[in-house]
Tab-separated table of C-alpha atoms in Angstrom:
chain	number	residue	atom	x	y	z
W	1474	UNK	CA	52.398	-172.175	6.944
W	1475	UNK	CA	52.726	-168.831	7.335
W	1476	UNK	CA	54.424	-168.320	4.053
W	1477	UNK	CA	51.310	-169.386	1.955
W	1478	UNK	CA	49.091	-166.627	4.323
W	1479	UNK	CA	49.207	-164.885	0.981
W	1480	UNK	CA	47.451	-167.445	-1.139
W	1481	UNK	CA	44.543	-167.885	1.684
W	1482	UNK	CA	41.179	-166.067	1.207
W	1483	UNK	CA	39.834	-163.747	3.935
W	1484	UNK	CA	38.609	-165.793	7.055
W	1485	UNK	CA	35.293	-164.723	6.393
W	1486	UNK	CA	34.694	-166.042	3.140
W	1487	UNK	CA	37.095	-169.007	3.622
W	1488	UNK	CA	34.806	-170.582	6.229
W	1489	UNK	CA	32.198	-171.930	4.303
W	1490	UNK	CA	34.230	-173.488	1.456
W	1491	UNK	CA	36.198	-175.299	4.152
W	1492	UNK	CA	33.956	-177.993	4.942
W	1493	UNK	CA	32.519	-178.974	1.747
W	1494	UNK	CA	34.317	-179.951	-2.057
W	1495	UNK	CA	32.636	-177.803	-4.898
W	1496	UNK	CA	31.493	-173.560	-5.105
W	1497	UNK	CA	34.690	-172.164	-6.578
W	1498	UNK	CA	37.209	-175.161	-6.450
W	1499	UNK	CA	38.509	-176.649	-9.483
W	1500	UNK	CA	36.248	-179.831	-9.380
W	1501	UNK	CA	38.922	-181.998	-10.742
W	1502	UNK	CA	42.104	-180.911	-9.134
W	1503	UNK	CA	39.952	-181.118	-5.874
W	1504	UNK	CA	39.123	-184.479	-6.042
W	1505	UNK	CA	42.709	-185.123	-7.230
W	1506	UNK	CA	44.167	-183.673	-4.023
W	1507	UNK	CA	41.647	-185.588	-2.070
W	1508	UNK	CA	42.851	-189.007	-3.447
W	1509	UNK	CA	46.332	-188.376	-3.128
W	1510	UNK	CA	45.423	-187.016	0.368
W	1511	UNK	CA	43.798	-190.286	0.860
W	1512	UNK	CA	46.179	-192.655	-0.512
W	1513	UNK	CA	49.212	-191.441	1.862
W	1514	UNK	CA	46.938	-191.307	4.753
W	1515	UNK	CA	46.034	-195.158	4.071
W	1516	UNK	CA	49.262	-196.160	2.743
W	1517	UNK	CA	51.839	-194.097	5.412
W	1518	UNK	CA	49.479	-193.033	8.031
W	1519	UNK	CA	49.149	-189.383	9.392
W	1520	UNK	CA	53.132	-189.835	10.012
W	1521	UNK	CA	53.704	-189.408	6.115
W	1522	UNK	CA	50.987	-186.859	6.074
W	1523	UNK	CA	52.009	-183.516	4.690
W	1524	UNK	CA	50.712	-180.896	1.977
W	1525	UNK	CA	53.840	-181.041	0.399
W	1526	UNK	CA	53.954	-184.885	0.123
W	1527	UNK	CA	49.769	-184.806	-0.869
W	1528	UNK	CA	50.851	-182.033	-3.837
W	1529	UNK	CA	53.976	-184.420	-4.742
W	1530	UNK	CA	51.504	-187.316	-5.065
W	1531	UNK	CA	48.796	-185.392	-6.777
W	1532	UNK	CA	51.187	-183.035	-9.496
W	1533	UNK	CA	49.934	-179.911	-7.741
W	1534	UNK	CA	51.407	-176.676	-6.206
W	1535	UNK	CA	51.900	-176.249	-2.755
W	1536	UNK	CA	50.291	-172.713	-3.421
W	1537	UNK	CA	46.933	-174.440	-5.488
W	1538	UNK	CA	46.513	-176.861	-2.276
W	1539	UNK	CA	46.829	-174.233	0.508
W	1540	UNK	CA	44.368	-171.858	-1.806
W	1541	UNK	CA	41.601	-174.488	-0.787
W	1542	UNK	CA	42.629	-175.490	2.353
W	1543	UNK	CA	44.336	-173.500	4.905
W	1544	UNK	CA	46.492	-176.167	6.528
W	1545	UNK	CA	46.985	-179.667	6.924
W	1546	UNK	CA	44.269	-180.250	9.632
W	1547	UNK	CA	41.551	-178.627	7.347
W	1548	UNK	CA	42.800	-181.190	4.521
W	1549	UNK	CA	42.601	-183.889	6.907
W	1550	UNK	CA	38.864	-182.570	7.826
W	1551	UNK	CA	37.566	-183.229	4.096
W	1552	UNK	CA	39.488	-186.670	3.581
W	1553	UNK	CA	38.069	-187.394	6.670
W	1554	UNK	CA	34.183	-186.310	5.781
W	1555	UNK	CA	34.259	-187.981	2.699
W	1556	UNK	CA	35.961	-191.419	3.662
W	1557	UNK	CA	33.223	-191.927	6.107
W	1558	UNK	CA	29.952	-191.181	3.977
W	1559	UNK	CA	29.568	-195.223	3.593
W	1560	UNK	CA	29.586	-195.965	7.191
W	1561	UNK	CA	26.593	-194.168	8.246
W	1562	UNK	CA	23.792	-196.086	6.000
W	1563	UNK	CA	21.849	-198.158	7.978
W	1564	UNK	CA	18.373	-199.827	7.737
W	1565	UNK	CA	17.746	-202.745	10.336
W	1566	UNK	CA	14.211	-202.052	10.852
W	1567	UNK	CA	14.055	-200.668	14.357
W	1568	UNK	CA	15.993	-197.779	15.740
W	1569	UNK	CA	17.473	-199.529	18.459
W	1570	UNK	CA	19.117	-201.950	15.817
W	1571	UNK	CA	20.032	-199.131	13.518
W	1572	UNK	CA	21.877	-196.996	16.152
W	1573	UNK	CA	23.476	-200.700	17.724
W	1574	UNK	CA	24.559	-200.965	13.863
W	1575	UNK	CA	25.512	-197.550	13.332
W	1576	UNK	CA	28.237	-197.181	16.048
W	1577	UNK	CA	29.303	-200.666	15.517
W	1578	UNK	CA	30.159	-199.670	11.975
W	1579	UNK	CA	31.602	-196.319	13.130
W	1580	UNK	CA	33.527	-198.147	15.614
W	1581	UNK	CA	35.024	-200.638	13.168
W	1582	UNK	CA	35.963	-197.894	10.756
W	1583	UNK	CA	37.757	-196.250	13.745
W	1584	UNK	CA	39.360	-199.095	14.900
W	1585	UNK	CA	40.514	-200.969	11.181
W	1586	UNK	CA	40.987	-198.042	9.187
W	1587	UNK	CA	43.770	-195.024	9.069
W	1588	UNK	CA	39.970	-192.900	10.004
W	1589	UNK	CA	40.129	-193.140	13.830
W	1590	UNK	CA	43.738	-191.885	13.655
W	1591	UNK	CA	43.096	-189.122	11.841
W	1592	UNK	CA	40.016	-187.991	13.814
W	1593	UNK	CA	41.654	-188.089	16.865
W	1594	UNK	CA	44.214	-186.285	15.534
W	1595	UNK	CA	41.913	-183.674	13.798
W	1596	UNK	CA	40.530	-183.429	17.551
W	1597	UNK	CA	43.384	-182.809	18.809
W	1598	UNK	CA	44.668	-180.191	16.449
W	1599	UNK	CA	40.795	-178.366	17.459
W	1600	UNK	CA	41.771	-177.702	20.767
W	1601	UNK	CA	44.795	-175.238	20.033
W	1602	UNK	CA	43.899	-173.852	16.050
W	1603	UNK	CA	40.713	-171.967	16.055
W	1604	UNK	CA	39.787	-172.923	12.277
W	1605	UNK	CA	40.026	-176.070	12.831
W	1606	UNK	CA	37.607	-176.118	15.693
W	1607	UNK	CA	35.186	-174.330	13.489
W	1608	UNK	CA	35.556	-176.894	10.763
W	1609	UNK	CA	35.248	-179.177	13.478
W	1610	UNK	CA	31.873	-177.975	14.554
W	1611	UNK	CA	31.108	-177.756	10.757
W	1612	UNK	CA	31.251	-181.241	10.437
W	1613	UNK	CA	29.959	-182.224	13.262
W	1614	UNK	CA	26.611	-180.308	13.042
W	1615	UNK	CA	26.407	-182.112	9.337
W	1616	UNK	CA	26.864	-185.636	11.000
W	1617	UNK	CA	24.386	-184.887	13.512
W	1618	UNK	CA	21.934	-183.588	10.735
W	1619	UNK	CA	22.200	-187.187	9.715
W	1620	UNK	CA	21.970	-189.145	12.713
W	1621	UNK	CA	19.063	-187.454	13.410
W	1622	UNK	CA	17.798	-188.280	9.709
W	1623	UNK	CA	17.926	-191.983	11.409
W	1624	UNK	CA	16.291	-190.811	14.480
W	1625	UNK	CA	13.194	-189.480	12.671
W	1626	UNK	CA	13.387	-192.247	11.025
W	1627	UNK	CA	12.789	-194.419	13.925
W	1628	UNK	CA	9.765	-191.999	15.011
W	1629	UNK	CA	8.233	-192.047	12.015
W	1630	UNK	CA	7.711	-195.645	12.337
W	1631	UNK	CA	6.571	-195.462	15.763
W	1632	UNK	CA	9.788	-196.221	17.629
W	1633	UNK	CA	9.702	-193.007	19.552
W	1634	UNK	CA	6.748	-190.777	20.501
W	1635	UNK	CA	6.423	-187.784	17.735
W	1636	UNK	CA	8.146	-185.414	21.094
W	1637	UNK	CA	11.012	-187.440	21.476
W	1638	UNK	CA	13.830	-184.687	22.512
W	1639	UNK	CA	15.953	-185.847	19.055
W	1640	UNK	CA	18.910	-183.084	19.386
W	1641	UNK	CA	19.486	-184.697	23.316
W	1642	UNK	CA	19.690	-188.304	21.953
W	1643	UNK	CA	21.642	-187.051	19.072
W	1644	UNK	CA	24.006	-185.164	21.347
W	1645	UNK	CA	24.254	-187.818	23.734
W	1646	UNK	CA	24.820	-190.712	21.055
W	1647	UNK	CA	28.253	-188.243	19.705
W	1648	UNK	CA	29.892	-187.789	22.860
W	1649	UNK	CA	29.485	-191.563	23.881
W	1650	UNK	CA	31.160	-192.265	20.643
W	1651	UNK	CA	33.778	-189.421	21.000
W	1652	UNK	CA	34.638	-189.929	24.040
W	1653	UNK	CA	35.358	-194.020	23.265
W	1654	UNK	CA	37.529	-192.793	20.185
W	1655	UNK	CA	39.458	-190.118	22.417
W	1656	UNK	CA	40.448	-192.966	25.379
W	1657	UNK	CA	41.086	-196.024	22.914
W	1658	UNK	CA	38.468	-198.220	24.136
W	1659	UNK	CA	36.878	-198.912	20.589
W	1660	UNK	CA	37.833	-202.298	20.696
W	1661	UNK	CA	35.534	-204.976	19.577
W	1662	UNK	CA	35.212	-208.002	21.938
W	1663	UNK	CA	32.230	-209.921	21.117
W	1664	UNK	CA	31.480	-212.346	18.659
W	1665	UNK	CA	29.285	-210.358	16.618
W	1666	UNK	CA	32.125	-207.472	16.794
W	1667	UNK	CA	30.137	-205.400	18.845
W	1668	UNK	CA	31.856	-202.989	20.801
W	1669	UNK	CA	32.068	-203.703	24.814
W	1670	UNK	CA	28.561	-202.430	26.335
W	1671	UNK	CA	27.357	-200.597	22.970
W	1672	UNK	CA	23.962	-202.336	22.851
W	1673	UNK	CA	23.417	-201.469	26.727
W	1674	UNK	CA	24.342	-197.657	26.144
W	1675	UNK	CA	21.590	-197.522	23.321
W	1676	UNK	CA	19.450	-198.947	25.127
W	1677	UNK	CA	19.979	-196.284	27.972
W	1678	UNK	CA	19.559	-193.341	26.027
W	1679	UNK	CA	16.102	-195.124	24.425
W	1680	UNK	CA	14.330	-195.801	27.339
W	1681	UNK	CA	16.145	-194.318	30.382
W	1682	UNK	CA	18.385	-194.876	33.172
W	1683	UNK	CA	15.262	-195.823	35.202
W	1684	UNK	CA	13.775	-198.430	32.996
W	1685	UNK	CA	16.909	-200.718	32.980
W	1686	UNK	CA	16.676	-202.155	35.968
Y	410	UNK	CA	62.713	-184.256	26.895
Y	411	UNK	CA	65.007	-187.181	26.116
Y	412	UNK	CA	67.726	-185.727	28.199
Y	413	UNK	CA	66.164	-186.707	31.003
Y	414	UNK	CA	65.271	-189.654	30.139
Y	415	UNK	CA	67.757	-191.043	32.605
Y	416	UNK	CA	65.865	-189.611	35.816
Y	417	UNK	CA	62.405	-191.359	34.634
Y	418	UNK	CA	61.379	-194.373	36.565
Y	419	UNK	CA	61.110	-197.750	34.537
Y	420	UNK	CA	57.250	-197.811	32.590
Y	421	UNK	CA	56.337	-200.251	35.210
Y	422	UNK	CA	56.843	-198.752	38.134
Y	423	UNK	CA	56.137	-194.754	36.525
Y	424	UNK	CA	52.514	-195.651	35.805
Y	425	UNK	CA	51.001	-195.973	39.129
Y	426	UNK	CA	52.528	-193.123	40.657
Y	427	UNK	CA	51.581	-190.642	37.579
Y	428	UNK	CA	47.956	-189.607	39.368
Y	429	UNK	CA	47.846	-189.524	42.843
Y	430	UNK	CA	50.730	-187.515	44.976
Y	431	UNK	CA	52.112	-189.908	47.700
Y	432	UNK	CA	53.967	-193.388	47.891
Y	433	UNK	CA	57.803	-192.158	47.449
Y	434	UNK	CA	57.437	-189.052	46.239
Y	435	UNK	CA	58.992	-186.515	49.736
Y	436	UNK	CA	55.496	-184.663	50.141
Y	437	UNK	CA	56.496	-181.405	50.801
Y	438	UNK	CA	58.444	-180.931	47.660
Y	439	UNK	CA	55.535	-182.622	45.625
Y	440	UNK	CA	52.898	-180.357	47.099
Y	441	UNK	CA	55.428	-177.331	46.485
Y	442	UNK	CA	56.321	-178.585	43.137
Y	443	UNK	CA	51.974	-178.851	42.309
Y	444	UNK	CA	51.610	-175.495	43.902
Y	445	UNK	CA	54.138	-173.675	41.956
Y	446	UNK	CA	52.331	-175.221	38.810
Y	447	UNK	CA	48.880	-174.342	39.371
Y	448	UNK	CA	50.177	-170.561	40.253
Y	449	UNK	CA	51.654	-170.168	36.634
Y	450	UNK	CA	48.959	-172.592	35.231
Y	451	UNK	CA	46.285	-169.476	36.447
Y	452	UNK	CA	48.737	-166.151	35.945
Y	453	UNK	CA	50.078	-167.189	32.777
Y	454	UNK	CA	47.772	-169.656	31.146
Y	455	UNK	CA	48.939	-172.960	29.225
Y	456	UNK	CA	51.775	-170.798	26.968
Y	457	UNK	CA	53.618	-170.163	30.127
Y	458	UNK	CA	53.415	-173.632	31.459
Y	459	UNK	CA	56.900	-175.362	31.226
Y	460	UNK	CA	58.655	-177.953	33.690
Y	461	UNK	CA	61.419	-174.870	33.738
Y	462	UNK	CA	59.171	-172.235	34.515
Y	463	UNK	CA	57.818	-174.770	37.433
Y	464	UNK	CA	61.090	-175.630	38.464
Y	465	UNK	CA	62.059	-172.231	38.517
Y	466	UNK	CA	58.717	-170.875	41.033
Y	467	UNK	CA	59.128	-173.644	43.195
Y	468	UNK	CA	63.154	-173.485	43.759
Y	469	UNK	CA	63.095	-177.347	42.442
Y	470	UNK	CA	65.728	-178.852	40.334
Y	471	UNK	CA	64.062	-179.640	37.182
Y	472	UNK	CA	65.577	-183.091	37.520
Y	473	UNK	CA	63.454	-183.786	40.494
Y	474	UNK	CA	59.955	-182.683	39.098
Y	475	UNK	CA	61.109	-184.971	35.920
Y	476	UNK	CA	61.749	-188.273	38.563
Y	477	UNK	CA	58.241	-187.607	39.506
Y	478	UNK	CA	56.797	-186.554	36.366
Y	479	UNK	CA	57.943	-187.851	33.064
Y	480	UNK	CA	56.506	-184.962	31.066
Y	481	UNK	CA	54.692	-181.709	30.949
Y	482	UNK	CA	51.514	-183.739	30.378
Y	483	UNK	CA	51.636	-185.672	33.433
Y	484	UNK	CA	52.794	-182.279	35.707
Y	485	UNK	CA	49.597	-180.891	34.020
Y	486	UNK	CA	46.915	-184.248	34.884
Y	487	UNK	CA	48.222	-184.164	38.355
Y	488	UNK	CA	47.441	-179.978	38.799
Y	489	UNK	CA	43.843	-180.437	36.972
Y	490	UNK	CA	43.513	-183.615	39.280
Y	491	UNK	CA	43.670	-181.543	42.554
Y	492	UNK	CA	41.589	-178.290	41.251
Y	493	UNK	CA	38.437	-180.608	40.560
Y	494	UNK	CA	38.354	-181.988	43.907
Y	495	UNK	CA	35.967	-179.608	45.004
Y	496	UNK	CA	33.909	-178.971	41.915
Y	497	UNK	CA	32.321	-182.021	42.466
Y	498	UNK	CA	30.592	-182.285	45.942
Y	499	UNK	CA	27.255	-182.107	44.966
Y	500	UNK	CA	23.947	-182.612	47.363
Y	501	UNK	CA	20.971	-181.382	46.424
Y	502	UNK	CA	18.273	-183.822	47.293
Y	503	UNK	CA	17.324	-185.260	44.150
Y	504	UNK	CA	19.747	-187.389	41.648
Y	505	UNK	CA	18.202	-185.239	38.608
Y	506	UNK	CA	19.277	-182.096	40.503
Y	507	UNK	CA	22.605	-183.414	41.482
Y	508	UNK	CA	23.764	-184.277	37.773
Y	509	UNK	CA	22.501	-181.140	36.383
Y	510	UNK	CA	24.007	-179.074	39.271
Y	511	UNK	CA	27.514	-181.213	38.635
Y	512	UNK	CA	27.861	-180.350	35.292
Y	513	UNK	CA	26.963	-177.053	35.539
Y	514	UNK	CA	29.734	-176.362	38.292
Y	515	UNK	CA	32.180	-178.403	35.855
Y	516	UNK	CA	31.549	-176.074	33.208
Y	517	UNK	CA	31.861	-173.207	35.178
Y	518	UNK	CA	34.929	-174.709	36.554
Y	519	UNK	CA	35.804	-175.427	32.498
Y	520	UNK	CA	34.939	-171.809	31.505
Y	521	UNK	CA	35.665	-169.753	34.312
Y	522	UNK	CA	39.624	-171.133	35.307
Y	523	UNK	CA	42.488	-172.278	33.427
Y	524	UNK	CA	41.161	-176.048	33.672
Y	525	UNK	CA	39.318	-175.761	30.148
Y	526	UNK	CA	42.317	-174.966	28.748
Y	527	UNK	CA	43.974	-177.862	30.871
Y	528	UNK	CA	41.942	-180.362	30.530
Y	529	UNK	CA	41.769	-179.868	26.309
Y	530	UNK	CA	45.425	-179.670	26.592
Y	531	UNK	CA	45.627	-182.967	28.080
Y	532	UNK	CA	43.015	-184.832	25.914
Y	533	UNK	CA	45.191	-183.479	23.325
Y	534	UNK	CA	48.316	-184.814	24.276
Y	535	UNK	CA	47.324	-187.683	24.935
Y	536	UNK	CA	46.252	-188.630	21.013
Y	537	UNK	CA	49.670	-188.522	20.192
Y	538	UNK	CA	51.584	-189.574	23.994
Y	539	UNK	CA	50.751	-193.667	24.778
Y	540	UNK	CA	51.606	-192.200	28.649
Y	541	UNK	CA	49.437	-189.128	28.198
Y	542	UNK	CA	46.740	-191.444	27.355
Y	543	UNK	CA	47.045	-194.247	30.112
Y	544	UNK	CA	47.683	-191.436	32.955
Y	545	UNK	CA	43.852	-189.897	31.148
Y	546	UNK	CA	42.217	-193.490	31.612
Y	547	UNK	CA	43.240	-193.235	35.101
Y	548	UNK	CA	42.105	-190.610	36.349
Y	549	UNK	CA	38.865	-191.061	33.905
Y	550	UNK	CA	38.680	-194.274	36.093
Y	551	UNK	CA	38.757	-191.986	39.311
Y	552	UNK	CA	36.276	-189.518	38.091
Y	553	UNK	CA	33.536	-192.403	36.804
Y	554	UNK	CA	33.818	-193.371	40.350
Y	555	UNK	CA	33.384	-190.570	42.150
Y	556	UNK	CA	29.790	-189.843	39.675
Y	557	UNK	CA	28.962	-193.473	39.891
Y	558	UNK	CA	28.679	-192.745	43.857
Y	559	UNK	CA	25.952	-189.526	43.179
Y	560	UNK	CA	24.369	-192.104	41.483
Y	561	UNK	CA	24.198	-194.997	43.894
Y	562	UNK	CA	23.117	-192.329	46.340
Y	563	UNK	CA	20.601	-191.706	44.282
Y	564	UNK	CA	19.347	-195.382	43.953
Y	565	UNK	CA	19.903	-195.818	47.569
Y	566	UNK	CA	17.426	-192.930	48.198
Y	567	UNK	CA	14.725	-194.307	45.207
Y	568	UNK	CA	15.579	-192.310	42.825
Y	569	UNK	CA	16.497	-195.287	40.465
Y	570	UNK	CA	15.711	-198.845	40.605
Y	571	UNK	CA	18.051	-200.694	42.105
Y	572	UNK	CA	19.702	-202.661	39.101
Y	573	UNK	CA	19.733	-199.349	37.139
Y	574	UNK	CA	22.392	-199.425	34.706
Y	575	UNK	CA	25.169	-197.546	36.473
Y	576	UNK	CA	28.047	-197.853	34.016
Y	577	UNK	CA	26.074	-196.476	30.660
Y	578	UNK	CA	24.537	-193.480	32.986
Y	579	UNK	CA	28.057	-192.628	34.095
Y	580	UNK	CA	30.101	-193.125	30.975
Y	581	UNK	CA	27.240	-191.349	29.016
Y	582	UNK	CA	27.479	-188.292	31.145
Y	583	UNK	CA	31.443	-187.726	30.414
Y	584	UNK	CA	31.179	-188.580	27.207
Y	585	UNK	CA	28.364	-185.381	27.255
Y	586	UNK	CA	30.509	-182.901	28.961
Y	587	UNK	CA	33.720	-184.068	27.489
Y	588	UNK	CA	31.871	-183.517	23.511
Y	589	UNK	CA	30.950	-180.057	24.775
Y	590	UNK	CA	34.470	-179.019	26.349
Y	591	UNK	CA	36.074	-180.566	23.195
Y	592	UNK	CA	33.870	-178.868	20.645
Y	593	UNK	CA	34.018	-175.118	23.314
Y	594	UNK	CA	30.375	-175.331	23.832
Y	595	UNK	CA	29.971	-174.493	27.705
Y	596	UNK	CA	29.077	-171.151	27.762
Y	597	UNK	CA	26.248	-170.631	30.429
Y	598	UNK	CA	23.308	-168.383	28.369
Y	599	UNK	CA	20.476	-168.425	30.909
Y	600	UNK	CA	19.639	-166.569	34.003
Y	601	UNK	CA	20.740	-169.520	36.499
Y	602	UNK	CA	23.592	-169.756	34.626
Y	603	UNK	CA	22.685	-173.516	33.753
Y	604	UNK	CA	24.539	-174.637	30.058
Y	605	UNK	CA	22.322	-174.851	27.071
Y	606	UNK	CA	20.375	-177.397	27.236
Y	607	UNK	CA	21.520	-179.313	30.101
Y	608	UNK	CA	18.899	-179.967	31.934
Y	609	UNK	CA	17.020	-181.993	28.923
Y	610	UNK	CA	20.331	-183.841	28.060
Y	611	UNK	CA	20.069	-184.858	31.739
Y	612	UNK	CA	16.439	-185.530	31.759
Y	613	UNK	CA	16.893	-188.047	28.690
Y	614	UNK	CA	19.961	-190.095	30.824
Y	615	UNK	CA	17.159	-190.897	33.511
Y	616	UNK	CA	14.024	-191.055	31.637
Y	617	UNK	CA	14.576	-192.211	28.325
Y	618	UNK	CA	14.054	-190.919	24.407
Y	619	UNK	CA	10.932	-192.331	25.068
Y	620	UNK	CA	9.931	-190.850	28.063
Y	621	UNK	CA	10.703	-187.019	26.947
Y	622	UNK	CA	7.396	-186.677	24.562
């Protein structure tokens, strides 16, 4: 990658556009590098998965794709974010059901889709590239912004006291599911497809390791 | 590292023997072999880690650390293995106490020593490696067990009902620390040196979302 350095803004002002489609991309090429980006990534898997393959697909320049994304990891980042927008509505009616519901669904789009491959593998690619760790923790602190949307929610109609600690059940409720995705175990035995002890961990982090007996 | 390929025990009988030092592996040469590796895992870092560079500081034929070890990965989960012994003997009187002072030594032990660095490398790896992974689950495995026995103390002593829910307290504190290694947030910002927020995160485990108003 070090050829295209040239075509790569200054770190400082690449940063932000990293993370999220629009500011000063070309709306329409943009979402025409995301498809093709998505369409090899479900059709080939992360194997097949290359910017020159992704600018083949989508009739775009190597140079036009690396001017909005560093490398292949930060591509991977926003196929990623925007494949899994769907997943994370849910409405049950409680907040023990919705968060049961959410990580079953996050689970399942793991698990059945090219998603959990390319997460882990996103990850992975964190813990040696510094950019994409911050993209990373870009991401992340979106997806929490959400899941704690839920978690108000839930308070709001009385399923937590108004002082709940939210950013310690939010916290808690990512690495549970990280950590799952990272060692395999996303599998989903049940009959209802509910992953192996998800409902008990919920209920843990709702009312405490004390009030389970 | 197909050239060795030949010197690698069958899958079966590899698996078992990839996290604890022993059975048929000649001791002394093991111990020498795990010693050499930890020395250039702490002068050098991860970039000077290779099964040549180990063979070479411990006067080992690289053949012989490869009939032991199938890759650099597994050399690497065996070193990390033995540096965390000690990290976590924890006793402080009160099963609250002894979680938060656990995971603030293993951050310490995270931040302050090459096993951050490890330890990343290795959840890394082992997204891509099928053996990377299952030699991970094992010693996961191991280090569930060792926690899940600061908690039964704790229960034992009335610090938790007796049919608390073991398993989700245990898996939901790695999944916690493994997040924040993952995602390089264990610095230490207060005076005791305690990780940002780790007391609440700890507090929720036991008491509950509900309990924390």
């Amino acid at each position: 990658m070090g050829e295209h350095s040239a075509d790569v803004a200054p770190k400082g002002k690449a940063a932000p556009r990293r993370t999220s489609i629009g500011g000063r991309r070309n709306p329409a090429s943009a979402s025409a590098i995301l498809e093709a980006a998505e369409a090899i990534l479900s059709e080939t898997g992360l194997a097949g998965f290359s910017i020159e393959a992704v600018a083949r697909r989508a009739g775009a320049g190597k140079p036009t794709i690396y001017r909005w994304w560093p490398n292949r990891s930060a591509l991977l980042m926003d196929v990623y974010a925007r494949q899994k927008e769907t997943v994370l509505r849910v409405d049950t009616g409680t907040l023990e059901g919705d968060l049961v519901e959410l990580l079953t669904r996050l689970f399942a789009f793991w698990r059945d889709t090219p998603a959990g491959a390319t997460f882990r593998s996103i990850i992975a690619e964190a813990q040696s590239d510094p950019a994409s760790l911050a993209a990373l923790q870009s991401f992340l602190a979106d997806r929490r912004a959400y899941v704690g949307e839920v978690v108000a929610r839930g308070i709001a109609r009385g399923d937590l006291p108004p002082k709940a600690d939210l950013p310690s059940l939010v916290e808690l409720i990512f690495g549970f599911a990280w950590m799952r995705l990272l060692t395999g175990d996303i599998a989903a035995p049940d009959a209802d497809h509910v992953p192996d002890a998800l409902p008990a961990r919920v209920r843990l982090l709702l009312r405490g390791a004390a009030a389970t007996a």
